[in-house]
PDB file of C-alpha atoms and ligand atoms in Angstrom:
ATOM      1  CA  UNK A   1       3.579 206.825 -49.363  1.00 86.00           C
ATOM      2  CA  UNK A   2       5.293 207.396 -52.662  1.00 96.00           C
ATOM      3  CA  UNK A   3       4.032 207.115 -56.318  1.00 98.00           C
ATOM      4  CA  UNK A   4       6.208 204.272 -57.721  1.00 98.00           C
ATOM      5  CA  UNK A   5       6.766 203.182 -61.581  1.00 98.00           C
ATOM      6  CA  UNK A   6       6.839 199.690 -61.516  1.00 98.00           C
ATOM      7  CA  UNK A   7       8.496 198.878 -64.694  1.00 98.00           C
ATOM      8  CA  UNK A   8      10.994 200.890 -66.468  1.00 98.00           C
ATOM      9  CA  UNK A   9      14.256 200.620 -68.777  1.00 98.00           C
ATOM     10  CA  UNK A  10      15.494 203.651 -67.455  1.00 98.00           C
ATOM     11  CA  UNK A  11      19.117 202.362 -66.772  1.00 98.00           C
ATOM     12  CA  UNK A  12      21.478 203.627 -70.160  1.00 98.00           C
ATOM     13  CA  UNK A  13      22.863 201.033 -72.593  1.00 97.00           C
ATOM     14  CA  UNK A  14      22.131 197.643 -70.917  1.00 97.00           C
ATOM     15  CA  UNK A  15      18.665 196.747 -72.648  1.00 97.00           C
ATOM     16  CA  UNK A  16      16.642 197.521 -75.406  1.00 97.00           C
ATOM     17  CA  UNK A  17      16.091 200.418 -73.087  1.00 98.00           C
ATOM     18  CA  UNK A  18      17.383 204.480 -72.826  1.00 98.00           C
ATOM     19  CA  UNK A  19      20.223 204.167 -75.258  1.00 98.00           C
ATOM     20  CA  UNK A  20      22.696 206.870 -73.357  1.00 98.00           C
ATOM     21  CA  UNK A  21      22.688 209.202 -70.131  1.00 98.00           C
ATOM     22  CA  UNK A  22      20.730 212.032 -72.046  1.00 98.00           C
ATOM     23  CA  UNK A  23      18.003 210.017 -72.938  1.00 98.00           C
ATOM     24  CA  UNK A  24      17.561 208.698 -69.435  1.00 98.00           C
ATOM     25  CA  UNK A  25      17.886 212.071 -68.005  1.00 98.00           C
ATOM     26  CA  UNK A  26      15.009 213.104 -70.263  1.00 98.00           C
ATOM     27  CA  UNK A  27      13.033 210.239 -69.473  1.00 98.00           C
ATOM     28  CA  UNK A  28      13.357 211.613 -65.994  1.00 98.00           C
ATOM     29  CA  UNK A  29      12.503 214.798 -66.592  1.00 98.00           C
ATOM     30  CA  UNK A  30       9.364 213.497 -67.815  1.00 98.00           C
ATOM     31  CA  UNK A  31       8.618 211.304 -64.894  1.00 98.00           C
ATOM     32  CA  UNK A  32       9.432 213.814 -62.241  1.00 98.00           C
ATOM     33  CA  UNK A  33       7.060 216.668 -64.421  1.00 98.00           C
ATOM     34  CA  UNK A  34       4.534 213.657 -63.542  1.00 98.00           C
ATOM     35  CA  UNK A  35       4.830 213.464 -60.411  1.00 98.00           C
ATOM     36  CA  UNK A  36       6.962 210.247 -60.163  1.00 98.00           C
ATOM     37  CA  UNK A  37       8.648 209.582 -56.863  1.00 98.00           C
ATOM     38  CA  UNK A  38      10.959 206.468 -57.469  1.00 98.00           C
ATOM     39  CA  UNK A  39      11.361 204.649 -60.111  1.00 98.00           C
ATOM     40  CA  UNK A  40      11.960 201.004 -60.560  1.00 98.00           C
ATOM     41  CA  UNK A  41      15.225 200.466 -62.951  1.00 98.00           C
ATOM     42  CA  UNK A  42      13.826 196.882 -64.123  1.00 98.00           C
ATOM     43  CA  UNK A  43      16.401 196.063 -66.630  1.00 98.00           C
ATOM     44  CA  UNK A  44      15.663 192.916 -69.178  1.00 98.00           C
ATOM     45  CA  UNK A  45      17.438 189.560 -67.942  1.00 98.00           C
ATOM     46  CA  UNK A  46      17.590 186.577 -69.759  1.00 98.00           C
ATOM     47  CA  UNK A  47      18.751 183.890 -68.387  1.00 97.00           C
ATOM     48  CA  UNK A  48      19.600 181.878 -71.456  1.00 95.00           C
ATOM     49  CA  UNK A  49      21.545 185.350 -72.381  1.00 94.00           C
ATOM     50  CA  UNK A  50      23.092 186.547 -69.292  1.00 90.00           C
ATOM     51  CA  UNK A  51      24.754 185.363 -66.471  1.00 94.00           C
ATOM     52  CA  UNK A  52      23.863 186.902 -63.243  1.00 96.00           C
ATOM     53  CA  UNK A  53      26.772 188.249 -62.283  1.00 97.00           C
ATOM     54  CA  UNK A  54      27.979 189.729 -65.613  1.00 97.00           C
ATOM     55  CA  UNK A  55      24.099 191.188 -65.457  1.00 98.00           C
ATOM     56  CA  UNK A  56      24.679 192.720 -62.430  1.00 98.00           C
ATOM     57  CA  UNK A  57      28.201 194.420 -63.098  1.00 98.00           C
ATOM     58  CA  UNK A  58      26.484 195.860 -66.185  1.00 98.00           C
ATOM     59  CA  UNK A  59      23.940 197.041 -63.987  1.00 98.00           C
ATOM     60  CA  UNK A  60      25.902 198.727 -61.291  1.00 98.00           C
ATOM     61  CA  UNK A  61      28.031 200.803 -64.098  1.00 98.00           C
ATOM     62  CA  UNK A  62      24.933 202.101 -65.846  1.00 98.00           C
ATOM     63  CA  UNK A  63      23.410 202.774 -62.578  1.00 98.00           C
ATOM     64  CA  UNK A  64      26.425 204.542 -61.927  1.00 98.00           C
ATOM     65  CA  UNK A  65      27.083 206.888 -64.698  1.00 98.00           C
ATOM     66  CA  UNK A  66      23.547 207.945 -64.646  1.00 98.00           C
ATOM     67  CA  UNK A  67      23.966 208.689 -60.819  1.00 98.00           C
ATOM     68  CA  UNK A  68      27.199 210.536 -61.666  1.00 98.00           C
ATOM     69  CA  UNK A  69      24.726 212.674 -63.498  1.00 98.00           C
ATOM     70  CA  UNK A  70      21.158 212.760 -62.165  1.00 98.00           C
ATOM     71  CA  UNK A  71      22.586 213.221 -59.020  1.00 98.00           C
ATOM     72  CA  UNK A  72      19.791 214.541 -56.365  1.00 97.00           C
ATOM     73  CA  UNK A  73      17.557 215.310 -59.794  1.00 97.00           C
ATOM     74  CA  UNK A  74      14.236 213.484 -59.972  1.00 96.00           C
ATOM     75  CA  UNK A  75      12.557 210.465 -59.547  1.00 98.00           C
ATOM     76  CA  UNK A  76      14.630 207.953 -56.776  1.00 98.00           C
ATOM     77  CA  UNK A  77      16.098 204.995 -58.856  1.00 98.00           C
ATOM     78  CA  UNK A  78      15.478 201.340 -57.379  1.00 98.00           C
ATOM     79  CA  UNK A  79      17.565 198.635 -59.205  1.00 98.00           C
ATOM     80  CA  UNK A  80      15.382 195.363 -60.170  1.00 98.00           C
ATOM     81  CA  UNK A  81      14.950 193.497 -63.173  1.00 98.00           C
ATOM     82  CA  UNK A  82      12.418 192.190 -65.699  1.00 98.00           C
ATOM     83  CA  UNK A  83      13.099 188.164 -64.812  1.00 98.00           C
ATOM     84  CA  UNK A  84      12.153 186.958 -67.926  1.00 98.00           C
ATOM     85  CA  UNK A  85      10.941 183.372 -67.128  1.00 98.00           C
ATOM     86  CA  UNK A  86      12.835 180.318 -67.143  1.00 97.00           C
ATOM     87  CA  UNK A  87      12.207 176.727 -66.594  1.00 95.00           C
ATOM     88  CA  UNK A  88      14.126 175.560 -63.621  1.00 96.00           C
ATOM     89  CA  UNK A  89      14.240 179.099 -62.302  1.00 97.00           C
ATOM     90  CA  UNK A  90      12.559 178.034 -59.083  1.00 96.00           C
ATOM     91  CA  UNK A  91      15.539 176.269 -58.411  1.00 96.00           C
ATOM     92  CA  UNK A  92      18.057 178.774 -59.572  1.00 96.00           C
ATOM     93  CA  UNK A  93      20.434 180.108 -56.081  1.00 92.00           C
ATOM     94  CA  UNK A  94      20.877 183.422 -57.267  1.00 95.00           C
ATOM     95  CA  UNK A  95      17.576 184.945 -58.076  1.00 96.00           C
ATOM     96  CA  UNK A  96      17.698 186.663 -55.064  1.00 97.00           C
ATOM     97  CA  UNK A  97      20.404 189.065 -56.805  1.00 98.00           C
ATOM     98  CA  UNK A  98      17.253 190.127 -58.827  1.00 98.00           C
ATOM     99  CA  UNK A  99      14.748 191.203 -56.379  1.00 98.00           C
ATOM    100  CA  UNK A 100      14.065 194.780 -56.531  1.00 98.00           C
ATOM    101  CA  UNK A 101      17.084 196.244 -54.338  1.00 97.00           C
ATOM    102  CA  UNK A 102      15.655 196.267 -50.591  1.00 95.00           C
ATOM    103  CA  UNK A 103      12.327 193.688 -51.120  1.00 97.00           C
ATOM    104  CA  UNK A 104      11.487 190.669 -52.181  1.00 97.00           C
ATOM    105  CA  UNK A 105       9.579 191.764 -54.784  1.00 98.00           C
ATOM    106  CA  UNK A 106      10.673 189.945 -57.838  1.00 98.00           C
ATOM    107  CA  UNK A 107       9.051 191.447 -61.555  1.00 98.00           C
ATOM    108  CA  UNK A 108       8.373 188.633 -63.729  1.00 98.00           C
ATOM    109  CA  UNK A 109       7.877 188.304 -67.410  1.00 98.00           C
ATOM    110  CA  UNK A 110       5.778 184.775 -68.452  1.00 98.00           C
ATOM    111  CA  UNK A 111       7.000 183.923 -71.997  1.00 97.00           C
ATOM    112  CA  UNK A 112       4.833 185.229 -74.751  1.00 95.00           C
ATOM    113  CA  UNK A 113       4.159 181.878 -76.120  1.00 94.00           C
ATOM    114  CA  UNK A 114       1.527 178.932 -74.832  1.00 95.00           C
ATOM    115  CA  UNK A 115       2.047 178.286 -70.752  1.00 97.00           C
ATOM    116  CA  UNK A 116       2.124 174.653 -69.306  1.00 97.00           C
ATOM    117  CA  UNK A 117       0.942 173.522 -65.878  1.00 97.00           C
ATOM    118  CA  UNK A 118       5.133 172.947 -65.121  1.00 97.00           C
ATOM    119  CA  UNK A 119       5.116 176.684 -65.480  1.00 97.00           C
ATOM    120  CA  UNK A 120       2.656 177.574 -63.498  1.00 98.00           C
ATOM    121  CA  UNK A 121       3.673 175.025 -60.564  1.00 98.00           C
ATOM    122  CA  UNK A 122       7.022 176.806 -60.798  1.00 98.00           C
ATOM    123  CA  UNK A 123       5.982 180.494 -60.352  1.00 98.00           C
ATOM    124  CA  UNK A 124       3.579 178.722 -57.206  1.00 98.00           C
ATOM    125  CA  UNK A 125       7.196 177.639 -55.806  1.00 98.00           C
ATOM    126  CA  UNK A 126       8.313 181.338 -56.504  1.00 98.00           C
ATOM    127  CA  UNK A 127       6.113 182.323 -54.398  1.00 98.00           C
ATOM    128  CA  UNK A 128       5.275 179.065 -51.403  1.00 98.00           C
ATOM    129  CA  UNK A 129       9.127 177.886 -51.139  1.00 98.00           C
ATOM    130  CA  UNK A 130      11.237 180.609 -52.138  1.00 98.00           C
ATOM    131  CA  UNK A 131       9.038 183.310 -50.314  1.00 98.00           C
ATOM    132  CA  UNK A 132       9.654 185.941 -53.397  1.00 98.00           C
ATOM    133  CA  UNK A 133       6.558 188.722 -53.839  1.00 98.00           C
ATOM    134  CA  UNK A 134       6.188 187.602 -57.206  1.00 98.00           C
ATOM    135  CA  UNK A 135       5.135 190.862 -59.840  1.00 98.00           C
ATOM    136  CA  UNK A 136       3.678 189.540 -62.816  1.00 98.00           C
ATOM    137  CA  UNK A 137       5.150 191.947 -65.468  1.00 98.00           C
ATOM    138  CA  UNK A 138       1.895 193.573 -67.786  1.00 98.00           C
ATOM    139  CA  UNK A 139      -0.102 190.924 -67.287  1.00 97.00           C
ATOM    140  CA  UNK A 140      -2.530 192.662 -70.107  1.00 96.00           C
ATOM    141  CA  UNK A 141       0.037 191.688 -72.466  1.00 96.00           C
ATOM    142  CA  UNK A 142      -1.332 187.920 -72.245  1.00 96.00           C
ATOM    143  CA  UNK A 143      -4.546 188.457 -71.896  1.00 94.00           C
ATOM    144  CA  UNK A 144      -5.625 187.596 -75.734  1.00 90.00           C
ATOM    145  CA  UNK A 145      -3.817 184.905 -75.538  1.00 92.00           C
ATOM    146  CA  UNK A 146      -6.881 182.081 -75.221  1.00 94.00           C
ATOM    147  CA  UNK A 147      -4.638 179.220 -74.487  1.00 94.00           C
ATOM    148  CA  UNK A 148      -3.402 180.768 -71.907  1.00 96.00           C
ATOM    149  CA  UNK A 149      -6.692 181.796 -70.170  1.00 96.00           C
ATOM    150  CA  UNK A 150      -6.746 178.976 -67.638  1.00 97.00           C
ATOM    151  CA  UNK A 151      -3.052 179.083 -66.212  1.00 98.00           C
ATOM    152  CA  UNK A 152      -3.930 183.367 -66.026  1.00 98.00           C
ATOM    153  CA  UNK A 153      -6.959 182.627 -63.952  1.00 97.00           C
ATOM    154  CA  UNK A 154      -4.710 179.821 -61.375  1.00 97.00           C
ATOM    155  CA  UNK A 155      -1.970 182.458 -61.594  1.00 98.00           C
ATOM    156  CA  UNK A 156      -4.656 185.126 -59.814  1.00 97.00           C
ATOM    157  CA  UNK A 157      -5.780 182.699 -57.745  1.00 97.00           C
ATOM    158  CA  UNK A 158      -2.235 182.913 -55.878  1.00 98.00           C
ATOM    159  CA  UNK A 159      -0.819 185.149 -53.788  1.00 98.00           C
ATOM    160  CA  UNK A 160       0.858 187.479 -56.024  1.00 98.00           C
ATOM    161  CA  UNK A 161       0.764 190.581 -57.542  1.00 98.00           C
ATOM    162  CA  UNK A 162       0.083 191.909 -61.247  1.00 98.00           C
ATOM    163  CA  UNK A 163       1.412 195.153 -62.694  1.00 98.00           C
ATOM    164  CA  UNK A 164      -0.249 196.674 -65.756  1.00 98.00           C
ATOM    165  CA  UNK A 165       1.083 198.763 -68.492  1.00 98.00           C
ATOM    166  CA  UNK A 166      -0.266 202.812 -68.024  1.00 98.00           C
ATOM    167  CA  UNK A 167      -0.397 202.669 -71.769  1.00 97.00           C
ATOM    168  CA  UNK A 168      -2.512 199.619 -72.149  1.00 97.00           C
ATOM    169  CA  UNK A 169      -5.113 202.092 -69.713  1.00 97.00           C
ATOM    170  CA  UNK A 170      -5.115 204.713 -71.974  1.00 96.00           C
ATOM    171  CA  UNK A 171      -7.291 202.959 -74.956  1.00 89.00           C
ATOM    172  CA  UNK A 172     -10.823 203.033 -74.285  1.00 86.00           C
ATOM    173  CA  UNK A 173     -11.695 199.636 -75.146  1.00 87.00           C
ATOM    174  CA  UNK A 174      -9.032 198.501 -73.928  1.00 89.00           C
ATOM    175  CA  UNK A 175      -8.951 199.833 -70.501  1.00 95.00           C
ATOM    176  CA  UNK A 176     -12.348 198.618 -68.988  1.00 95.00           C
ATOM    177  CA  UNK A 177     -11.106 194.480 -68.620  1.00 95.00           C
ATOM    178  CA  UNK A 178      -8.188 195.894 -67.229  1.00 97.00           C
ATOM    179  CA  UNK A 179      -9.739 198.558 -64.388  1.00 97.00           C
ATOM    180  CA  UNK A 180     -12.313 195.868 -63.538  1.00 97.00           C
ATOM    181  CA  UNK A 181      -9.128 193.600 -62.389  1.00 97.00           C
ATOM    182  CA  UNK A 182      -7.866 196.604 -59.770  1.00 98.00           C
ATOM    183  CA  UNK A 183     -11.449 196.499 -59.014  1.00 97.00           C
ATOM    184  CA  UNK A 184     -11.508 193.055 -57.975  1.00 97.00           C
ATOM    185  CA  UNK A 185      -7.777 193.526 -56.482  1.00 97.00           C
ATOM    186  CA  UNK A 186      -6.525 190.951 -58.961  1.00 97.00           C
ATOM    187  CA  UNK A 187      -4.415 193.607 -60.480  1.00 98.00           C
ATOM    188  CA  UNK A 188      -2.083 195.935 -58.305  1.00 98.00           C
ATOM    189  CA  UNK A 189       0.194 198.357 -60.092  1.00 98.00           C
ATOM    190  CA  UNK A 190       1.195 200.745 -62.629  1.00 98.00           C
ATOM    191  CA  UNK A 191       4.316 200.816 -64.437  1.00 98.00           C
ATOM    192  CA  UNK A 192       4.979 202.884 -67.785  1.00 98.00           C
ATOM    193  CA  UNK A 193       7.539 200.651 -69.232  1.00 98.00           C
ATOM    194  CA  UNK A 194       9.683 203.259 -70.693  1.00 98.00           C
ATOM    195  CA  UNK A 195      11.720 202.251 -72.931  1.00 97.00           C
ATOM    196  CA  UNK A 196      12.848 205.770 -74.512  1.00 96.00           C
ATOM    197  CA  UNK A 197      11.336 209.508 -74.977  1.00 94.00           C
ATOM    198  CA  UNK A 198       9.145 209.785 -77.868  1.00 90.00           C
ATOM    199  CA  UNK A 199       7.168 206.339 -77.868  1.00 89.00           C
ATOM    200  CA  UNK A 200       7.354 203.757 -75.403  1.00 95.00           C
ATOM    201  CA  UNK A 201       7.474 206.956 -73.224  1.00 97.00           C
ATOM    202  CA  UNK A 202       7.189 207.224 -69.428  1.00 98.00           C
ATOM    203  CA  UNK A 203       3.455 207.856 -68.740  1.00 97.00           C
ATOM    204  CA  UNK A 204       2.806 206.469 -65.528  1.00 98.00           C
ATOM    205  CA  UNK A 205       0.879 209.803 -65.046  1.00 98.00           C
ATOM    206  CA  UNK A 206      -1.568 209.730 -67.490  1.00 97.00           C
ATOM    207  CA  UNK A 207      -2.470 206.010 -66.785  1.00 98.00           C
ATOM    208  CA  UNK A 208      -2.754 207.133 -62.494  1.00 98.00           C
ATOM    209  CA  UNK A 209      -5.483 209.828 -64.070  1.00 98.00           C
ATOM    210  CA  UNK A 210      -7.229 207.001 -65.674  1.00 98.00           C
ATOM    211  CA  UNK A 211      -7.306 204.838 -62.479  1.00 98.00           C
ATOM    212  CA  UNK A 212      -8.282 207.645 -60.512  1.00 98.00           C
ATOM    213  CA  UNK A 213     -11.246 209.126 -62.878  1.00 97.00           C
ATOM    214  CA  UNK A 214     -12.739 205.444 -62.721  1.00 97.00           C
ATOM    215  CA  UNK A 215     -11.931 204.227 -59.331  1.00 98.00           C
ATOM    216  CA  UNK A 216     -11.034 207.479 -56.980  1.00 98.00           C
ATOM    217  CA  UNK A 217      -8.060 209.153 -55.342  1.00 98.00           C
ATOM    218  CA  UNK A 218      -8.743 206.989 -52.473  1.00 98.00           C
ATOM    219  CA  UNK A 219      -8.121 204.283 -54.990  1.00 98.00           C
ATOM    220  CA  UNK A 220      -5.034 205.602 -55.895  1.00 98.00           C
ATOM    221  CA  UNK A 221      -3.905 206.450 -52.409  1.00 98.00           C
ATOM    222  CA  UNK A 222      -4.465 202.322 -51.363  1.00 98.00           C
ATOM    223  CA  UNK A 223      -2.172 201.039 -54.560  1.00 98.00           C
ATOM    224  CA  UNK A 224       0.386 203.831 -53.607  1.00 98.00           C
ATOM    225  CA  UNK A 225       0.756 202.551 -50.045  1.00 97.00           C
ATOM    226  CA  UNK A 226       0.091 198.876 -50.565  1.00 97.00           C
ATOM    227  CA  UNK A 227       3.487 199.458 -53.031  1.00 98.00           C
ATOM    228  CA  UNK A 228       5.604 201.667 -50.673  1.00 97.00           C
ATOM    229  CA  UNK A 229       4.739 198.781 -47.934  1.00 96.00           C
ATOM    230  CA  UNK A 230       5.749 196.079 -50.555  1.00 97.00           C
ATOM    231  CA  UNK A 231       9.158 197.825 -51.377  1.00 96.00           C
ATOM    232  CA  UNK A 232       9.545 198.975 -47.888  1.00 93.00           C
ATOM    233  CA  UNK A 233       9.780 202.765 -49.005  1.00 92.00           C
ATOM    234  CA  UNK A 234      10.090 205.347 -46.545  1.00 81.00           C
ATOM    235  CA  UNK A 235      10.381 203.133 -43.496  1.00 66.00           C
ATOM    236  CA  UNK A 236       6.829 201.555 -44.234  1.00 57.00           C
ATOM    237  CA  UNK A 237       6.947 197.658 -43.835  1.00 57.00           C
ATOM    238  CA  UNK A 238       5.688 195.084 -46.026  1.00 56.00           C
ATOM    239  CA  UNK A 239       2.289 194.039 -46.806  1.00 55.00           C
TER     240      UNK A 239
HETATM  241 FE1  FE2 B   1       9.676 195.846 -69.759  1.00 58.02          FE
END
């Protein structure tokens, strides 16, 4: 049972991310000083921007020079992506390229503007035809958006899973919508999102205190197996 960050831009120079090795080695630092056990290198792909295999060379070589220096240092990196959503993606061969490496697990960012019912039918063939473990990305990022209320509430209705921000648990008011969801089970996991060092941080620790000061450590023990069982870390199988 490992504690897993969900969502990071870890990986040096391919997003909007760590801009160099030293800045992802610090970001480490600070994970590991948290307790962090792997980390999920989701980097940003657009389709509309990238082609998948041009995304995935990138990938490899910033994977690799920040291997070349972590070495056995820290956190345990697991390549992904962010999938940021595209219309016709459900039909798109190559997607399995993007699952986080060794799962099905795919992490999925809806588009920030107004959903449509097409939408939604295509994340249900995500997860019904193509058999991906969909990850909505920060699902609390969407969650003022009142047009989008409906398709969020079909969304949980399926069977997927919904990763939340650690930073969006760290405001008061803005935490208690967001713990009732992992009370209900409609929300799953933690990610910090890190983008760099000194904002945007990785602070997947501080949000894991939250969850467990509200809900329990055996709280936090459940969403740290249910994710080592989804990613098939340390031999465990999947949900
Ligand atoms: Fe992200």
């Amino acid at each position: 049972m490992a504690v897993i960050d969900f969502h990071s831009h870890i990986l040096p120079g391919i997003d909007d991310g760590s801009k160099n090795t030293e800045m992802s080695m610090e970001m480490l630092r600070m994970a590991s000083e948290q307790g962090v056990d792997v980390m999920l290198a989701t980097s940003h792909f657009y389709a509309s921007r990238h082609r998948i295999e041009d995304f995935l060379a990138r990938r490899q070589r910033a994977y690799e020079r920040l291997a070349a220096v972590k070495k056995d240092f820290g956190p345990e990196l697991r390549l992904g992506a962010e999938v940021a959503f595209f219309s016709g993606m459900s039909r798109a061969d190559r997607l399995d390229d993007l699952t986080i490496e060794g799962s099905r697990a795919l992490l999925l960012e809806m588009p920030f503007g107004p959903w449509n019912r097409s939408d939604i039918r295509e994340v249900e063939t995500l997860i019904r035809k193509r058999e991906f473990q969909v990850i909505l990305a920060h699902l609390e990022r969407y969650m003022g958006m009142s047009e989008n209320k409906k398709w969020i509430e079909e969304l949980l209705e399926m069977p997927l899973y919904v990763q939340i921000n650690a930073e969006s648990l760290l405001g008061w008011r803005r935490r208690r919508p967001l713990i009732k969801l992992f009370e209900k089970g409609q929300a799953h996991f933690l990610g910090s999102d890190c983008h760099r060092v000194e904002r945007r941080e990785p602070n997947l620790g501080k949000g894991r205190a939250v969850l467990e000061k509200k809900l329990g450590k055996a709280f936090i023990n459940a969403m740290d197996d249910r994710g080592s069982r989804l990613l098939r870390i340390g031999g465990e199988t999947d949900v």
